[in-house]
Amino acid sequence: TISGKIRYGGISAKGWKKKMEDTFLEEMYEDDLIWCIFDGHGGKDTAQYCEENWQRILTNHPLYDSNLE
């Protein structure tokens, strides 16, 4: 749970591959709960890069509006 208000769970399955290459996260960002699944089709390194850099990539995108309501 996050702040004791939300209950959640998750499951992952690697399928036919030898190792799981997907990553995911759930975290509070400002006043919102963010759920992200980073598909490992580009390999584990790509999924990890996206997980570690999603916030910078999103907020620097020209279509991002930090004043969304």
PDB file of N, CA and C in Angstrom, residues 10-65:
ATOM      1  N   GLY A  10       0.317  -7.236  -7.867  1.00  0.00           N
ATOM      2  CA  GLY A  10       0.781  -7.411  -9.234  1.00  0.00           C
ATOM      3  C   GLY A  10       1.315  -8.804  -9.436  1.00  0.00           C
ATOM      4  N   ILE A  11       1.435  -9.162 -10.671  1.00  0.00           N
ATOM      5  CA  ILE A  11       1.987 -10.455 -11.023  1.00  0.00           C
ATOM      6  C   ILE A  11       2.736 -10.284 -12.343  1.00  0.00           C
ATOM      7  N   SER A  12       3.779 -11.055 -12.513  1.00  0.00           N
ATOM      8  CA  SER A  12       4.503 -11.026 -13.774  1.00  0.00           C
ATOM      9  C   SER A  12       4.815 -12.448 -14.189  1.00  0.00           C
ATOM     10  N   ALA A  13       4.930 -12.647 -15.488  1.00  0.00           N
ATOM     11  CA  ALA A  13       5.263 -13.961 -16.025  1.00  0.00           C
ATOM     12  C   ALA A  13       6.236 -13.762 -17.177  1.00  0.00           C
ATOM     13  N   LYS A  14       7.287 -14.508 -17.181  1.00  0.00           N
ATOM     14  CA  LYS A  14       8.313 -14.326 -18.197  1.00  0.00           C
ATOM     15  C   LYS A  14       7.966 -15.005 -19.511  1.00  0.00           C
ATOM     16  N   GLY A  15       6.984 -15.861 -19.528  1.00  0.00           N
ATOM     17  CA  GLY A  15       6.617 -16.528 -20.769  1.00  0.00           C
ATOM     18  C   GLY A  15       7.698 -17.487 -21.222  1.00  0.00           C
ATOM     19  N   TRP A  16       7.989 -17.489 -22.500  1.00  0.00           N
ATOM     20  CA  TRP A  16       8.931 -18.459 -23.060  1.00  0.00           C
ATOM     21  C   TRP A  16      10.392 -18.044 -22.931  1.00  0.00           C
ATOM     22  N   LYS A  17      10.651 -16.812 -22.517  1.00  0.00           N
ATOM     23  CA  LYS A  17      12.042 -16.360 -22.401  1.00  0.00           C
ATOM     24  C   LYS A  17      12.698 -16.952 -21.149  1.00  0.00           C
ATOM     25  N   LYS A  18      14.025 -16.973 -21.155  1.00  0.00           N
ATOM     26  CA  LYS A  18      14.755 -17.538 -20.022  1.00  0.00           C
ATOM     27  C   LYS A  18      14.742 -16.613 -18.809  1.00  0.00           C
ATOM     28  N   LYS A  19      14.680 -15.301 -19.048  1.00  0.00           N
ATOM     29  CA  LYS A  19      14.707 -14.334 -17.945  1.00  0.00           C
ATOM     30  C   LYS A  19      13.628 -13.281 -18.150  1.00  0.00           C
ATOM     31  N   MET A  20      13.126 -12.754 -17.039  1.00  0.00           N
ATOM     32  CA  MET A  20      12.168 -11.657 -17.100  1.00  0.00           C
ATOM     33  C   MET A  20      12.909 -10.390 -17.511  1.00  0.00           C
ATOM     34  N   GLU A  21      12.389  -9.703 -18.524  1.00  0.00           N
ATOM     35  CA  GLU A  21      13.023  -8.487 -19.006  1.00  0.00           C
ATOM     36  C   GLU A  21      12.157  -7.259 -18.779  1.00  0.00           C
ATOM     37  N   ASP A  22      10.944  -7.426 -18.294  1.00  0.00           N
ATOM     38  CA  ASP A  22      10.063  -6.295 -18.013  1.00  0.00           C
ATOM     39  C   ASP A  22      10.391  -5.716 -16.637  1.00  0.00           C
ATOM     40  N   THR A  23      10.109  -4.441 -16.459  1.00  0.00           N
ATOM     41  CA  THR A  23      10.190  -3.829 -15.140  1.00  0.00           C
ATOM     42  C   THR A  23       8.906  -3.046 -14.911  1.00  0.00           C
ATOM     43  N   PHE A  24       8.622  -2.747 -13.674  1.00  0.00           N
ATOM     44  CA  PHE A  24       7.442  -1.946 -13.371  1.00  0.00           C
ATOM     45  C   PHE A  24       7.718  -1.123 -12.131  1.00  0.00           C
ATOM     46  N   LEU A  25       6.914  -0.106 -11.958  1.00  0.00           N
ATOM     47  CA  LEU A  25       7.010   0.677 -10.730  1.00  0.00           C
ATOM     48  C   LEU A  25       5.653   1.244 -10.389  1.00  0.00           C
ATOM     49  N   GLU A  26       5.480   1.551  -9.150  1.00  0.00           N
ATOM     50  CA  GLU A  26       4.325   2.303  -8.686  1.00  0.00           C
ATOM     51  C   GLU A  26       4.867   3.286  -7.663  1.00  0.00           C
ATOM     52  N   GLU A  27       4.545   4.537  -7.863  1.00  0.00           N
ATOM     53  CA  GLU A  27       5.045   5.556  -6.941  1.00  0.00           C
ATOM     54  C   GLU A  27       4.150   6.781  -6.978  1.00  0.00           C
ATOM     55  N   MET A  28       4.233   7.555  -5.921  1.00  0.00           N
ATOM     56  CA  MET A  28       3.509   8.817  -5.870  1.00  0.00           C
ATOM     57  C   MET A  28       4.343   9.867  -6.588  1.00  0.00           C
ATOM     58  N   TYR A  29       3.705  10.627  -7.465  1.00  0.00           N
ATOM     59  CA  TYR A  29       4.342  11.729  -8.175  1.00  0.00           C
ATOM     60  C   TYR A  29       3.444  12.927  -7.973  1.00  0.00           C
ATOM     61  N   GLU A  30       3.917  13.882  -7.194  1.00  0.00           N
ATOM     62  CA  GLU A  30       3.099  15.010  -6.761  1.00  0.00           C
ATOM     63  C   GLU A  30       1.883  14.434  -6.053  1.00  0.00           C
ATOM     64  N   ASP A  31       0.668  14.661  -6.528  1.00  0.00           N
ATOM     65  CA  ASP A  31      -0.527  14.146  -5.851  1.00  0.00           C
ATOM     66  C   ASP A  31      -1.128  12.937  -6.553  1.00  0.00           C
ATOM     67  N   ASP A  32      -0.396  12.346  -7.467  1.00  0.00           N
ATOM     68  CA  ASP A  32      -0.937  11.255  -8.268  1.00  0.00           C
ATOM     69  C   ASP A  32      -0.154   9.968  -8.054  1.00  0.00           C
ATOM     70  N   LEU A  33      -0.856   8.865  -8.155  1.00  0.00           N
ATOM     71  CA  LEU A  33      -0.220   7.552  -8.122  1.00  0.00           C
ATOM     72  C   LEU A  33       0.110   7.172  -9.551  1.00  0.00           C
ATOM     73  N   ILE A  34       1.353   6.870  -9.811  1.00  0.00           N
ATOM     74  CA  ILE A  34       1.806   6.518 -11.152  1.00  0.00           C
ATOM     75  C   ILE A  34       2.110   5.024 -11.199  1.00  0.00           C
ATOM     76  N   TRP A  35       1.525   4.348 -12.159  1.00  0.00           N
ATOM     77  CA  TRP A  35       1.815   2.946 -12.430  1.00  0.00           C
ATOM     78  C   TRP A  35       2.475   2.879 -13.795  1.00  0.00           C
ATOM     79  N   CYS A  36       3.592   2.230 -13.886  1.00  0.00           N
ATOM     80  CA  CYS A  36       4.300   2.096 -15.160  1.00  0.00           C
ATOM     81  C   CYS A  36       4.738   0.655 -15.355  1.00  0.00           C
ATOM     82  N   ILE A  37       4.553   0.171 -16.558  1.00  0.00           N
ATOM     83  CA  ILE A  37       5.082  -1.130 -16.952  1.00  0.00           C
ATOM     84  C   ILE A  37       5.992  -0.864 -18.137  1.00  0.00           C
ATOM     85  N   PHE A  38       7.237  -1.271 -18.001  1.00  0.00           N
ATOM     86  CA  PHE A  38       8.221  -1.067 -19.047  1.00  0.00           C
ATOM     87  C   PHE A  38       8.518  -2.417 -19.685  1.00  0.00           C
ATOM     88  N   ASP A  39       8.031  -2.584 -20.891  1.00  0.00           N
ATOM     89  CA  ASP A  39       8.123  -3.854 -21.590  1.00  0.00           C
ATOM     90  C   ASP A  39       9.557  -4.128 -22.002  1.00  0.00           C
ATOM     91  N   GLY A  40      10.004  -5.326 -21.797  1.00  0.00           N
ATOM     92  CA  GLY A  40      11.384  -5.690 -22.065  1.00  0.00           C
ATOM     93  C   GLY A  40      11.659  -6.147 -23.482  1.00  0.00           C
ATOM     94  N   HIS A  41      10.782  -5.828 -24.445  1.00  0.00           N
ATOM     95  CA  HIS A  41      11.037  -6.248 -25.824  1.00  0.00           C
ATOM     96  C   HIS A  41      12.353  -5.701 -26.350  1.00  0.00           C
ATOM     97  N   GLY A  42      12.786  -4.537 -25.837  1.00  0.00           N
ATOM     98  CA  GLY A  42      14.074  -3.976 -26.235  1.00  0.00           C
ATOM     99  C   GLY A  42      15.216  -4.498 -25.376  1.00  0.00           C
ATOM    100  N   GLY A  43      14.912  -5.441 -24.504  1.00  0.00           N
ATOM    101  CA  GLY A  43      15.909  -5.997 -23.592  1.00  0.00           C
ATOM    102  C   GLY A  43      15.780  -5.397 -22.203  1.00  0.00           C
ATOM    103  N   LYS A  44      16.365  -6.070 -21.241  1.00  0.00           N
ATOM    104  CA  LYS A  44      16.289  -5.649 -19.838  1.00  0.00           C
ATOM    105  C   LYS A  44      16.895  -4.264 -19.633  1.00  0.00           C
ATOM    106  N   ASP A  45      18.004  -3.963 -20.305  1.00  0.00           N
ATOM    107  CA  ASP A  45      18.647  -2.650 -20.135  1.00  0.00           C
ATOM    108  C   ASP A  45      17.728  -1.513 -20.577  1.00  0.00           C
ATOM    109  N   THR A  46      16.999  -1.722 -21.664  1.00  0.00           N
ATOM    110  CA  THR A  46      16.073  -0.695 -22.145  1.00  0.00           C
ATOM    111  C   THR A  46      14.952  -0.469 -21.143  1.00  0.00           C
ATOM    112  N   ALA A  47      14.378  -1.541 -20.634  1.00  0.00           N
ATOM    113  CA  ALA A  47      13.302  -1.421 -19.656  1.00  0.00           C
ATOM    114  C   ALA A  47      13.803  -0.730 -18.385  1.00  0.00           C
ATOM    115  N   GLN A  48      14.995  -1.069 -17.924  1.00  0.00           N
ATOM    116  CA  GLN A  48      15.557  -0.431 -16.728  1.00  0.00           C
ATOM    117  C   GLN A  48      15.842   1.050 -16.972  1.00  0.00           C
ATOM    118  N   TYR A  49      16.349   1.395 -18.145  1.00  0.00           N
ATOM    119  CA  TYR A  49      16.601   2.800 -18.473  1.00  0.00           C
ATOM    120  C   TYR A  49      15.299   3.596 -18.401  1.00  0.00           C
ATOM    121  N   CYS A  50      14.250   3.058 -18.984  1.00  0.00           N
ATOM    122  CA  CYS A  50      12.955   3.748 -18.958  1.00  0.00           C
ATOM    123  C   CYS A  50      12.443   3.898 -17.527  1.00  0.00           C
ATOM    124  N   GLU A  51      12.583   2.857 -16.732  1.00  0.00           N
ATOM    125  CA  GLU A  51      12.146   2.930 -15.336  1.00  0.00           C
ATOM    126  C   GLU A  51      12.895   4.019 -14.574  1.00  0.00           C
ATOM    127  N   GLU A  52      14.185   4.129 -14.812  1.00  0.00           N
ATOM    128  CA  GLU A  52      15.004   5.095 -14.079  1.00  0.00           C
ATOM    129  C   GLU A  52      14.864   6.521 -14.602  1.00  0.00           C
ATOM    130  N   ASN A  53      14.393   6.698 -15.843  1.00  0.00           N
ATOM    131  CA  ASN A  53      14.382   8.024 -16.461  1.00  0.00           C
ATOM    132  C   ASN A  53      13.002   8.513 -16.906  1.00  0.00           C
ATOM    133  N   TRP A  54      11.929   7.797 -16.592  1.00  0.00           N
ATOM    134  CA  TRP A  54      10.612   8.151 -17.091  1.00  0.00           C
ATOM    135  C   TRP A  54      10.205   9.576 -16.720  1.00  0.00           C
ATOM    136  N   GLN A  55      10.494   9.986 -15.505  1.00  0.00           N
ATOM    137  CA  GLN A  55      10.047  11.305 -15.056  1.00  0.00           C
ATOM    138  C   GLN A  55      10.727  12.419 -15.859  1.00  0.00           C
ATOM    139  N   ARG A  56      12.014  12.320 -16.066  1.00  0.00           N
ATOM    140  CA  ARG A  56      12.744  13.322 -16.846  1.00  0.00           C
ATOM    141  C   ARG A  56      12.266  13.327 -18.297  1.00  0.00           C
ATOM    142  N   ILE A  57      12.089  12.149 -18.871  1.00  0.00           N
ATOM    143  CA  ILE A  57      11.642  12.054 -20.257  1.00  0.00           C
ATOM    144  C   ILE A  57      10.254  12.667 -20.410  1.00  0.00           C
ATOM    145  N   LEU A  58       9.345  12.327 -19.508  1.00  0.00           N
ATOM    146  CA  LEU A  58       7.979  12.854 -19.580  1.00  0.00           C
ATOM    147  C   LEU A  58       7.941  14.369 -19.419  1.00  0.00           C
ATOM    148  N   THR A  59       8.583  14.880 -18.397  1.00  0.00           N
ATOM    149  CA  THR A  59       8.474  16.312 -18.120  1.00  0.00           C
ATOM    150  C   THR A  59       9.243  17.175 -19.115  1.00  0.00           C
ATOM    151  N   ASN A  60      10.185  16.599 -19.867  1.00  0.00           N
ATOM    152  CA  ASN A  60      10.902  17.353 -20.892  1.00  0.00           C
ATOM    153  C   ASN A  60      10.264  17.239 -22.275  1.00  0.00           C
ATOM    154  N   HIS A  61       9.223  16.449 -22.399  1.00  0.00           N
ATOM    155  CA  HIS A  61       8.553  16.293 -23.689  1.00  0.00           C
ATOM    156  C   HIS A  61       7.828  17.592 -24.039  1.00  0.00           C
ATOM    157  N   PRO A  62       7.901  18.037 -25.303  1.00  0.00           N
ATOM    158  CA  PRO A  62       7.286  19.317 -25.676  1.00  0.00           C
ATOM    159  C   PRO A  62       5.771  19.354 -25.483  1.00  0.00           C
ATOM    160  N   LEU A  63       5.100  18.224 -25.457  1.00  0.00           N
ATOM    161  CA  LEU A  63       3.649  18.209 -25.257  1.00  0.00           C
ATOM    162  C   LEU A  63       3.244  18.085 -23.794  1.00  0.00           C
ATOM    163  N   TYR A  64       4.215  17.973 -22.912  1.00  0.00           N
ATOM    164  CA  TYR A  64       3.911  17.846 -21.488  1.00  0.00           C
ATOM    165  C   TYR A  64       3.453  19.185 -20.937  1.00  0.00           C
ATOM    166  N   ASP A  65       2.362  19.175 -20.223  1.00  0.00           N
ATOM    167  CA  ASP A  65       1.846  20.376 -19.574  1.00  0.00           C
ATOM    168  C   ASP A  65       1.825  20.120 -18.079  1.00  0.00           C
TER     169      ASP A  65
END
